[in-house]
Tab-separated table of C-alpha atoms and ligand atoms in Angstrom:
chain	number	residue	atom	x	y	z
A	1	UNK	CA	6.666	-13.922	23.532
A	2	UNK	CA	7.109	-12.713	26.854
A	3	UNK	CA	10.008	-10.293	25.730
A	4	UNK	CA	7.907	-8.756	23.218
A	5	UNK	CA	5.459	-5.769	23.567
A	6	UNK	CA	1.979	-6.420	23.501
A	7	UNK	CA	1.054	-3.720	20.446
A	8	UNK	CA	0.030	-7.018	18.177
A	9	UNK	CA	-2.656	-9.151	18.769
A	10	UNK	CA	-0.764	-11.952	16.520
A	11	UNK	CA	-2.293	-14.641	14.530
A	12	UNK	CA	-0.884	-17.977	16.520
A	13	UNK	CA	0.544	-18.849	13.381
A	14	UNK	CA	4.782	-18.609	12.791
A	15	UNK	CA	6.179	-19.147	9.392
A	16	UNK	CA	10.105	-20.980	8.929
A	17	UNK	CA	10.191	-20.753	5.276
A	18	UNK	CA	7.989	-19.318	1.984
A	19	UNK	CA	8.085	-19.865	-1.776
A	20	UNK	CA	5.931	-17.894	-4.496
A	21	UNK	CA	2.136	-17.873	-2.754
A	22	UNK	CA	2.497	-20.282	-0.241
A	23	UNK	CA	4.166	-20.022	2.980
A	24	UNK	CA	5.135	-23.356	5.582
A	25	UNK	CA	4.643	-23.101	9.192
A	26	UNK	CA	6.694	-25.116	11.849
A	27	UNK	CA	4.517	-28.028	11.842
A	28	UNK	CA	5.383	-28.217	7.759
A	29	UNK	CA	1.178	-27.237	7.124
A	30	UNK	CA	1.466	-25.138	4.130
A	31	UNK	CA	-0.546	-22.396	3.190
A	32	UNK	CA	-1.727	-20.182	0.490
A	33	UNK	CA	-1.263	-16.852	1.229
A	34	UNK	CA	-3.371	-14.023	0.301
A	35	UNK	CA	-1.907	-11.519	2.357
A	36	UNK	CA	1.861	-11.008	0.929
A	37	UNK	CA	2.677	-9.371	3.654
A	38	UNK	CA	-0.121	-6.759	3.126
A	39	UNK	CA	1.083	-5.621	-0.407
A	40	UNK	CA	4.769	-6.254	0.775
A	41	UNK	CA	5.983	-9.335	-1.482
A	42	UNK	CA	3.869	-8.256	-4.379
A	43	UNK	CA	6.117	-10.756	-6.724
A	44	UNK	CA	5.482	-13.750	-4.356
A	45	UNK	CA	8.016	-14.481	-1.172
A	46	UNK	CA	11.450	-15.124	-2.202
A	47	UNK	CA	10.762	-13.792	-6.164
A	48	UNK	CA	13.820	-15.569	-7.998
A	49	UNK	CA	15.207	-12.271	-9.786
A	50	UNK	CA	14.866	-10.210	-6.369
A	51	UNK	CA	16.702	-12.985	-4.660
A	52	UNK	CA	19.751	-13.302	-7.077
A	53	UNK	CA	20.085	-9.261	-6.939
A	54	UNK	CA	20.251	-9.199	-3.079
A	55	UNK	CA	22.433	-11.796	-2.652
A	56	UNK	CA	24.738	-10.537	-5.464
A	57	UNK	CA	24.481	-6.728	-3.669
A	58	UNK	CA	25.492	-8.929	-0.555
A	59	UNK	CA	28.714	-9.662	-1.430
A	60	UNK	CA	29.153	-6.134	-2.879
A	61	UNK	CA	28.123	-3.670	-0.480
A	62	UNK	CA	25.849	-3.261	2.183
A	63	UNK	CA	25.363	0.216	3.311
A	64	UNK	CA	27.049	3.512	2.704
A	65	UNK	CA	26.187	6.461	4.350
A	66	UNK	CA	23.585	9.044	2.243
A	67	UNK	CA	26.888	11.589	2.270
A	68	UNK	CA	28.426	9.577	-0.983
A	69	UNK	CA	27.192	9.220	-4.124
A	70	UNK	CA	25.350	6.010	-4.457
A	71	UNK	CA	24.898	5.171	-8.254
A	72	UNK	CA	22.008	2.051	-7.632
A	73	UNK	CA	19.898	4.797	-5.584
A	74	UNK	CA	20.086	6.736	-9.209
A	75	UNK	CA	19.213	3.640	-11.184
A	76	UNK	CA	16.048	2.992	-9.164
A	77	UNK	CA	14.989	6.777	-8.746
A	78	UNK	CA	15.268	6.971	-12.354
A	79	UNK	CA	13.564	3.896	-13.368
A	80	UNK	CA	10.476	5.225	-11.154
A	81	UNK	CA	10.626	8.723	-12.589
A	82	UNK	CA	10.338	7.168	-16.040
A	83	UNK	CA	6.382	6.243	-15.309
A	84	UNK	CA	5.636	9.523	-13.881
A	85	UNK	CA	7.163	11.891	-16.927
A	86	UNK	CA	10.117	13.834	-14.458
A	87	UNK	CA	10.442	14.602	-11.358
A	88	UNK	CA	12.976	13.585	-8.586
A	89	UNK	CA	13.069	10.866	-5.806
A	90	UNK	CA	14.296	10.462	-1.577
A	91	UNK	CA	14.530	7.164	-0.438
A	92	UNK	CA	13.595	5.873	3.109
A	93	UNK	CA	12.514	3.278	4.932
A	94	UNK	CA	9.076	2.757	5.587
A	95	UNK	CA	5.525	4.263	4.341
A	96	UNK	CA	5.183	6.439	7.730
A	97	UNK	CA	8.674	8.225	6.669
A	98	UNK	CA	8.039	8.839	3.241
A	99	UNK	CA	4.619	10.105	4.409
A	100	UNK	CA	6.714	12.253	7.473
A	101	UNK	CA	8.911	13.600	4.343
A	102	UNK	CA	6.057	14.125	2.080
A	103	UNK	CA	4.470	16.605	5.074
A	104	UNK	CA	7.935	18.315	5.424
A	105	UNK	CA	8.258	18.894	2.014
A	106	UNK	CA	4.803	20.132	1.504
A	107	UNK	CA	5.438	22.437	4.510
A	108	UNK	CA	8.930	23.638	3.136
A	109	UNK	CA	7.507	24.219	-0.857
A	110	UNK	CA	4.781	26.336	-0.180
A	111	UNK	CA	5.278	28.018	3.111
A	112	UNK	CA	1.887	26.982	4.405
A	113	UNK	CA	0.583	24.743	7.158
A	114	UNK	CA	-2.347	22.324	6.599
A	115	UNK	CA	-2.947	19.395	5.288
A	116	UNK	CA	-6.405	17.509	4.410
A	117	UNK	CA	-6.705	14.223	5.252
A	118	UNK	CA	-10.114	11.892	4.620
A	119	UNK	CA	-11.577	10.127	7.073
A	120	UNK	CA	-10.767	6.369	7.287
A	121	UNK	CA	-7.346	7.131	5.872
A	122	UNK	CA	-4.266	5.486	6.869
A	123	UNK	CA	-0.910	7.134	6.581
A	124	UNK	CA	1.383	5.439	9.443
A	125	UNK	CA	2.105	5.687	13.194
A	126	UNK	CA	4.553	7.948	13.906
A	127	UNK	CA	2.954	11.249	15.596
A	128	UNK	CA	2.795	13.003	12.349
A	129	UNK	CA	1.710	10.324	10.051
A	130	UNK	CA	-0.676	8.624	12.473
A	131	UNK	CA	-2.318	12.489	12.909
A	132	UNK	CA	-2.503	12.628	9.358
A	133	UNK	CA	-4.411	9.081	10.023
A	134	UNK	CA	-8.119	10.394	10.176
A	135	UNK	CA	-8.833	7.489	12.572
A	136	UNK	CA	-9.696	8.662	16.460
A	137	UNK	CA	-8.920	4.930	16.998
A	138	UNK	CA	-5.590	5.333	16.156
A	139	UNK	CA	-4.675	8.880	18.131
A	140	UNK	CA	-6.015	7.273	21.509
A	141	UNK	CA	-3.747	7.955	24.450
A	142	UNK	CA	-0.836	9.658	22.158
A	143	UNK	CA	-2.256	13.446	22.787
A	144	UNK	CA	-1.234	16.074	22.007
A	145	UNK	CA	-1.498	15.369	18.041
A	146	UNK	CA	0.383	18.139	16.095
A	147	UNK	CA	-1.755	21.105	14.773
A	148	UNK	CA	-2.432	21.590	11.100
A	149	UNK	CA	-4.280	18.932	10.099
A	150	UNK	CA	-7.922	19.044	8.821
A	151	UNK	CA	-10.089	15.720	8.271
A	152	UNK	CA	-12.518	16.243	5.171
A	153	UNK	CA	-15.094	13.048	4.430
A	154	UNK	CA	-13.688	11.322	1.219
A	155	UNK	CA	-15.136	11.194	-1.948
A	156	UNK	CA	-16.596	14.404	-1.319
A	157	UNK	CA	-15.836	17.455	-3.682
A	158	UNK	CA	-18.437	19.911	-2.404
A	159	UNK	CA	-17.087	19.197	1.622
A	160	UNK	CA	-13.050	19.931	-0.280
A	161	UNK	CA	-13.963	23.278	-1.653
A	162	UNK	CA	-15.656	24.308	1.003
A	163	UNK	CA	-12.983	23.395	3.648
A	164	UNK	CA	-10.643	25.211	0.912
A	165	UNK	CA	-12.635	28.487	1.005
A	166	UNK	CA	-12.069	28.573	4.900
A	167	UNK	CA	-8.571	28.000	5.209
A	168	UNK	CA	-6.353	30.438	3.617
A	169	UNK	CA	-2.610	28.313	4.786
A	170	UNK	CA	-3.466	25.097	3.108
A	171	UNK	CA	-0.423	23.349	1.471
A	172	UNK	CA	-1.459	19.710	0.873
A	173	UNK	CA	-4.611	17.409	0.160
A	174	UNK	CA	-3.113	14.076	0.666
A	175	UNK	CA	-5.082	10.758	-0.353
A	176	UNK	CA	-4.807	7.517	-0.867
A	177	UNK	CA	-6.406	6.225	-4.374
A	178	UNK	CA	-8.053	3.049	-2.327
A	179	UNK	CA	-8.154	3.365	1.225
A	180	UNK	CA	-6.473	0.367	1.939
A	181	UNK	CA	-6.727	0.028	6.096
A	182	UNK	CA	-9.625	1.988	6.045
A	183	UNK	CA	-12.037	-0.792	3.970
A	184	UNK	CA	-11.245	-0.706	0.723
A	185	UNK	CA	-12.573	2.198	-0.621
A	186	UNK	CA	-12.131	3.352	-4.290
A	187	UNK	CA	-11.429	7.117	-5.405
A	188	UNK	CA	-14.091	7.680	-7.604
A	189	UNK	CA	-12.443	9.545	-10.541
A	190	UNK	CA	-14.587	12.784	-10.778
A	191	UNK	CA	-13.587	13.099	-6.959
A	192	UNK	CA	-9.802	13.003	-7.960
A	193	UNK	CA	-10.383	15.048	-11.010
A	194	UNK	CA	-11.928	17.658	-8.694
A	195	UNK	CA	-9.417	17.435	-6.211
A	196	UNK	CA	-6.646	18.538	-8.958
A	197	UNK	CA	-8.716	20.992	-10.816
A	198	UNK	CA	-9.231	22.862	-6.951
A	199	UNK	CA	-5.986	22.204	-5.532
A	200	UNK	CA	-4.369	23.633	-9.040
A	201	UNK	CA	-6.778	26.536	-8.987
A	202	UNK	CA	-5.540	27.526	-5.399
A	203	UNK	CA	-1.569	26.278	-5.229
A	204	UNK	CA	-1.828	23.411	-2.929
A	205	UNK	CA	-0.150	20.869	-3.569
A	206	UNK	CA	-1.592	16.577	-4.206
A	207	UNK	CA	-0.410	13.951	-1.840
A	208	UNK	CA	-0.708	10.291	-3.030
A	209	UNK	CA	0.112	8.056	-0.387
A	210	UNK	CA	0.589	5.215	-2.621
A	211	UNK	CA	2.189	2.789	-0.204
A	212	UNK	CA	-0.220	-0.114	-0.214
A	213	UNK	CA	-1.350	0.658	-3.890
A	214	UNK	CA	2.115	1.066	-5.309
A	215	UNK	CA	4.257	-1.255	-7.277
A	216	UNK	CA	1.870	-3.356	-9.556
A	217	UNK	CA	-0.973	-3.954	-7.036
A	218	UNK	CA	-3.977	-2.097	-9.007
A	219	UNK	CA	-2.668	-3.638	-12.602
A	220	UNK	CA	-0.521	-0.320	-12.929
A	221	UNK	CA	2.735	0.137	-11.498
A	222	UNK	CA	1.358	3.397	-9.693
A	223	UNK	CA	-2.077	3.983	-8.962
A	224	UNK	CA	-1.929	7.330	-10.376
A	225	UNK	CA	-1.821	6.016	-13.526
A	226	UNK	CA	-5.367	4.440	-13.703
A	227	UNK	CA	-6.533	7.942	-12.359
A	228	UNK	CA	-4.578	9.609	-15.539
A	229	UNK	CA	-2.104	12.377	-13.532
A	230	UNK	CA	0.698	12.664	-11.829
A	231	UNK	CA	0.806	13.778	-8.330
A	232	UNK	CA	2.567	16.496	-7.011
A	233	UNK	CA	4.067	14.713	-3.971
A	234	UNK	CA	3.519	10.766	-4.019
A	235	UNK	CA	5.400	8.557	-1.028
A	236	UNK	CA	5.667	4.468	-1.441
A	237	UNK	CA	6.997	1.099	0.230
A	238	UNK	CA	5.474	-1.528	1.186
A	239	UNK	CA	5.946	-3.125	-2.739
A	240	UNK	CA	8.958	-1.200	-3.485
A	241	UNK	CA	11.202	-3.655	-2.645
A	242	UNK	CA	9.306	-7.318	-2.161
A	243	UNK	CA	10.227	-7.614	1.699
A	244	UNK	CA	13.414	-5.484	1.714
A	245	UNK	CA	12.386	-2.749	4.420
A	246	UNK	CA	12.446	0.435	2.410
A	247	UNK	CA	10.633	3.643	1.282
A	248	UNK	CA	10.965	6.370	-1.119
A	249	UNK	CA	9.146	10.338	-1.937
A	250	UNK	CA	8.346	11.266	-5.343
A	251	UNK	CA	7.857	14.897	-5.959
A	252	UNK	CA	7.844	16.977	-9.474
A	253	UNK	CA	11.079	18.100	-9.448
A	254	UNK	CA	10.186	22.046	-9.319
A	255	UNK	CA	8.479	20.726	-5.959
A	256	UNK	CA	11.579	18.142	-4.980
A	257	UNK	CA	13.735	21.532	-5.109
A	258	UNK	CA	12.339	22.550	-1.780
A	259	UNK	CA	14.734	20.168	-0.077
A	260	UNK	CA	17.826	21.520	-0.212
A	261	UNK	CA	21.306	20.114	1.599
A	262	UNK	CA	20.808	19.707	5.151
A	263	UNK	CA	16.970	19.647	5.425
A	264	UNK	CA	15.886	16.162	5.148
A	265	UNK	CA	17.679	12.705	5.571
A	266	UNK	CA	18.241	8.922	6.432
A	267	UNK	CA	20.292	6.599	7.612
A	268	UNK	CA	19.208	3.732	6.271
A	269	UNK	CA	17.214	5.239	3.198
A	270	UNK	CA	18.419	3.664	0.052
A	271	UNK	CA	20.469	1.272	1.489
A	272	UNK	CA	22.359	-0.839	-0.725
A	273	UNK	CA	20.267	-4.488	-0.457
A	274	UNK	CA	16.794	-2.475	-0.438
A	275	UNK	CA	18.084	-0.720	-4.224
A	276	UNK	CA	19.090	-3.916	-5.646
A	277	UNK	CA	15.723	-5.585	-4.866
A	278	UNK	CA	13.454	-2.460	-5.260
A	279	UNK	CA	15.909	-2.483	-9.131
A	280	UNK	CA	14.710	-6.041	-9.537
A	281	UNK	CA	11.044	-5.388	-8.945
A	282	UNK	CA	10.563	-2.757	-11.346
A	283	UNK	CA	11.859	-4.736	-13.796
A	284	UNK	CA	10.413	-7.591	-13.218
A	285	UNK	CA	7.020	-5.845	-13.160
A	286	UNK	CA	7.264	-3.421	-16.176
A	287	UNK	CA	8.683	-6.549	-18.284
A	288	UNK	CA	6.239	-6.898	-21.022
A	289	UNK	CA	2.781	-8.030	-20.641
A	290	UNK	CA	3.035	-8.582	-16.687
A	291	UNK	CA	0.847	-5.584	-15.675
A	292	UNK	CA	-1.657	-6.585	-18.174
A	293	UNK	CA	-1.580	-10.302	-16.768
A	294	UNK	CA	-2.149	-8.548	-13.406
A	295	UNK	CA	-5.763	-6.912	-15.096
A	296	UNK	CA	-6.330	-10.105	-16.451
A	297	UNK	CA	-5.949	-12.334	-13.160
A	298	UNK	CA	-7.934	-9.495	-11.662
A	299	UNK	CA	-10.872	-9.933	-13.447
A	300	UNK	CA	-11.083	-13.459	-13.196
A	301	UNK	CA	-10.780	-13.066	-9.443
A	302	UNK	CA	-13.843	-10.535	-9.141
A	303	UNK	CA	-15.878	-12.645	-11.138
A	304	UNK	CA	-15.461	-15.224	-8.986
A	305	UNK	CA	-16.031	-13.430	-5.872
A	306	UNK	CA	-19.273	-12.132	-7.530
A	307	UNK	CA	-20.579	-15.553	-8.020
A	308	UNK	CA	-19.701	-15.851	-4.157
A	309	UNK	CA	-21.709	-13.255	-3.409
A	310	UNK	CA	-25.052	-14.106	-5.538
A	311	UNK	CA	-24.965	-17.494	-3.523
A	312	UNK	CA	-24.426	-16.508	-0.122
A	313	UNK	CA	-25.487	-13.701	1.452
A	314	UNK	CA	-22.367	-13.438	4.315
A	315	UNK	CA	-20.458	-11.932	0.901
A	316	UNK	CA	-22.572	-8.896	0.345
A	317	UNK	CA	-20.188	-6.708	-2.539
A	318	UNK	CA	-16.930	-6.512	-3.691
A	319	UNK	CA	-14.455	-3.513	-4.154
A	320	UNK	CA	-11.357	-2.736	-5.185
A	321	UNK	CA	-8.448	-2.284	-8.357
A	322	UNK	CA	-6.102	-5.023	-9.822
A	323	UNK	CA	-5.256	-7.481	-6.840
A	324	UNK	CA	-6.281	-5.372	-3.639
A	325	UNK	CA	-9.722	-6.723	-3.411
A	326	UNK	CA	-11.865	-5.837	-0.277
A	327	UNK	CA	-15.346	-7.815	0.381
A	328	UNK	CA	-17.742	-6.150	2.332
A	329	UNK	CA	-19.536	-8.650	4.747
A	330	UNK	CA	-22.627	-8.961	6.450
A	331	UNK	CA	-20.777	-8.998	10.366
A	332	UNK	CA	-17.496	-9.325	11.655
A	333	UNK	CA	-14.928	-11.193	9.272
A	334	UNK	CA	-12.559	-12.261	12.489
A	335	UNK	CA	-13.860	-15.774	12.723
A	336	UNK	CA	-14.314	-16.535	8.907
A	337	UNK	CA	-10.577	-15.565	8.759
A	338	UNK	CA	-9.963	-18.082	11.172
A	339	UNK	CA	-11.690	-20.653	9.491
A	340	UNK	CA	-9.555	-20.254	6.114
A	341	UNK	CA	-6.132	-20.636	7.730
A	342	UNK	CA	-7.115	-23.803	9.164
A	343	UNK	CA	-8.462	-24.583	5.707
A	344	UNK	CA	-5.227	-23.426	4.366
A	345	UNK	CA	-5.189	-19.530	3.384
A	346	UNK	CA	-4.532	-16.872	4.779
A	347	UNK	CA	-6.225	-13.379	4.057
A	348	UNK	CA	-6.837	-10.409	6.372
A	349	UNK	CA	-9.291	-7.838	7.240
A	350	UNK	CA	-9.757	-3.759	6.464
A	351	UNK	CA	-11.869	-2.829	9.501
A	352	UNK	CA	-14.652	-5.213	11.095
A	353	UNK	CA	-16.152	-6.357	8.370
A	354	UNK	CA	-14.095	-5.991	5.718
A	355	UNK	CA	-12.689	-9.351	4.015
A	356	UNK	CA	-9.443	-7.754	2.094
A	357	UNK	CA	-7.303	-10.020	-0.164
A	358	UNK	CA	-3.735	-8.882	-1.457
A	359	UNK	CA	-2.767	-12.386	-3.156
A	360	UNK	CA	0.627	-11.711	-5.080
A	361	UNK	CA	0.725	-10.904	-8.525
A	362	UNK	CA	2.387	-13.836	-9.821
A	363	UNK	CA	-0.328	-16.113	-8.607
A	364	UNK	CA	-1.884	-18.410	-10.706
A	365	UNK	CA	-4.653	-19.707	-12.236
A	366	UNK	CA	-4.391	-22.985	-9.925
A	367	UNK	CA	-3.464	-20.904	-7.074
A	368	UNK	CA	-6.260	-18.831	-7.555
A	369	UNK	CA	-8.881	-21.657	-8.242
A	370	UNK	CA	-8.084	-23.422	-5.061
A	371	UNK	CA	-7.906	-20.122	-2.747
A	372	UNK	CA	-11.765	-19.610	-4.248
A	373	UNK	CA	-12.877	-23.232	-3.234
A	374	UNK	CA	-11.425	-22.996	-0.109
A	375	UNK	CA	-13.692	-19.319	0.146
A	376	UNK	CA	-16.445	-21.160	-0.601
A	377	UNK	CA	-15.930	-24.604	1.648
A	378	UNK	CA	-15.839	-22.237	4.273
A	379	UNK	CA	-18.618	-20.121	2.932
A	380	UNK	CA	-20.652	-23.506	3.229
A	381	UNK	CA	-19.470	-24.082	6.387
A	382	UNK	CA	-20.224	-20.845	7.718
A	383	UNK	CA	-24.314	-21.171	6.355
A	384	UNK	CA	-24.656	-24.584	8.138
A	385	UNK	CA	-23.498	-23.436	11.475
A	386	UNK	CA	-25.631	-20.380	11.481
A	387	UNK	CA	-28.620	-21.723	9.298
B	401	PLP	C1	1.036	0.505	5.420
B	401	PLP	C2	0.702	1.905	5.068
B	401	PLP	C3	1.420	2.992	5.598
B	401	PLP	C4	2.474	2.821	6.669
B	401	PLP	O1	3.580	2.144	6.198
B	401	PLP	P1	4.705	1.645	7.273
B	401	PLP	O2	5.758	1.074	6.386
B	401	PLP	O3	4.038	0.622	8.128
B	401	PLP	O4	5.141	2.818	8.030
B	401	PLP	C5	1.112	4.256	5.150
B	401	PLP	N1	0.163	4.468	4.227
B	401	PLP	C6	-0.555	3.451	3.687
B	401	PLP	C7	-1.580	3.738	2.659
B	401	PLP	C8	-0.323	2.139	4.101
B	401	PLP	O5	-1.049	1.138	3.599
């Protein structure tokens, strides 16, 4: 570890090899995991159709620069465009760069300057992402933050139009749908109807920043389908391509136009291996009746968590859409996270107290039954300590 920077604090915990939900550390203790990679391996670790893809792309090609044409790029742009009506797509390689491209392109459509972000948002760490990042926590010690951001509180419509009235250079509101980082917090949907109907009325431009909530994980393959509209601008990853590094910007194509030859690029962006798995996932999860088992498995899960919560009071309510579940708890979640790996499953935190669970969307019934009554052994636990 010694040869490592110190910007984790890491979980003593080091996986050799995964399958589906569970994942096998190097003393062979397997465990359930409810974390896939925080809405990274949304079909399970090592999904069998993303796995043949990549390793038939691997004895293809591997990378090409962005200067040729690159006909699997095409295939996957256009299989994402198909859920959003038209529009166009850049691929990259993270959620911070798609976020990065999503400011430049805001910046470059409309000739204006600011963007709102919402407090407790997360967008990424590089400088302009993580200042996009309405977290103080986050900006500490990496002064100065580039100008032309404005931090608005979230779910607020009144504080948007008035922020709107004072700023005459505004070119993007960008959002998340659920705060994912920030504590799970749900968009309610007159909010988001409110920020299009304002944001229409005075040419600025919608940001989704659909990274965590992408690719399946709220029962829809976007978000922005739940909510009914299509964004202006939306960036992704983290799903896109089940563990494959890679990222991509959607933008309505009379938007999309704004980058022209020359003003935006990658390396890496739509590399070869990161389009045949991010091919594989959409179809995988737009085959029939998969989203709708994703709803389904959803509302089994809540229910259960419910039931956790009318029997003890550490549990107090539950949020969240399809599988990203957050559980607001009555102190600091740290130690009861603790407790459940060494029972067996792994789940992670949104803030302090926070419980968030990403489980993949393939799990099952089983899966899920025995994640819940390891919840509530340590639940149990938990009460007879402290009571
Ligand atoms: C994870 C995340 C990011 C940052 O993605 P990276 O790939 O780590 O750069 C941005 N926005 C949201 C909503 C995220 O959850």
């Amino acid at each position: 570890m010694a040869a490592l920077m110190g910007n984790y604090s890491r979980i003593p915990l080091a996986i050799e090899s995964a399958e589906g939900a569970y994942v096998t550390d190097e003393m062979s203790k397997q465990y359930l995991d409810f974390t896939s990679g925080i809405a990274v391996c949304n079909l399970g670790h090592r999904h069998p159709a993303v796995e043949l893809a990549v390793t038939e792309q691997l004895k293809k090609v591997w990378h090409m620069s962005n200067l040729f044409e690159n006909r699997l790029q095409e295939t996957v742009a256009e299989a994402i465009v198909q859920h959003l009506e038209e529009g166009q797509v850049f691929f990259c390689n993270s959620g911070a760069e798609a976020n990065e491209a999503a400011i430049k392109l805001a910046r470059k459509k409309t000739g204006k300057t600011t963007i709102f972000t919402f407090q407790h948002s997360f967008h990424g760490r590089t400088v302009a992402a993580m200042t996009a990042t309405a977290q103080a926590k986050i900006h500490d010690g990496f002064g100065p933050l580039p100008t032309g951001f404005t931090y608005l509180p979230y779910n607020d419509s009144a504080a948007l139009k008035a922020a709107i009235e004072k700023d005459e250079d505004v070119a993007a509101v960008m959002l998340e749908l659920i705060q994912g980082e920030g504590g799970v917090h749900v968009a309610e949907q007159s909010f988001i109807d409110e920020v299009i109907a304002t944001c229409q009325a005075h040419n600025i431009l919608v940001i989704v920043d659909e990274v965590q909530t992408g690719f399946g994980r709220t029962g829809q393959l976007f978000a922005s389908q739940k909510y009914s509209f299509v964004p202006d601008i939306m960036t992704l990853a983290k799903g896109i391509a089940n563990g494959i590094p890679a990222g991509a910007l959607y933008a309505k194509t009379a938007v999309a136009q704004a980058f022209t030859p020359g003003s935006h690029g990658s390396t890496f962006g739509g590399n070869y291996l990161a389009m045949a798995a991010s091919e594989a996932v959409i179809n995988t999860m737009t085959a029939e009746g998969f989203l709708a088992q994703v709803d389904a498995t959803s509302i089994n899960l809540v229910s259960e968590l419910q039931l956790l919560t009318e029997k003890f009071p550490f549990f107090k309510t539950v949020r969240g859409q399809g599988l990203l579940i957050g559980i607001e708890c009555d102190s600091a979640v740290a130690d009861f996270i603790t407790a459940c790996r060494k029972e067996g499953l792994l789940v992670l935190s949104a803030g302090t107290n926070v419980l968030r669970l990403l489980p993949p969307l393939t799990i099952t019934t089983v899966e899920l039954n025995k994640a819940i009554a390891i919840l509530t052994k340590v639940l149990k636990n938990k009460d007879t300590i402290e009571g």
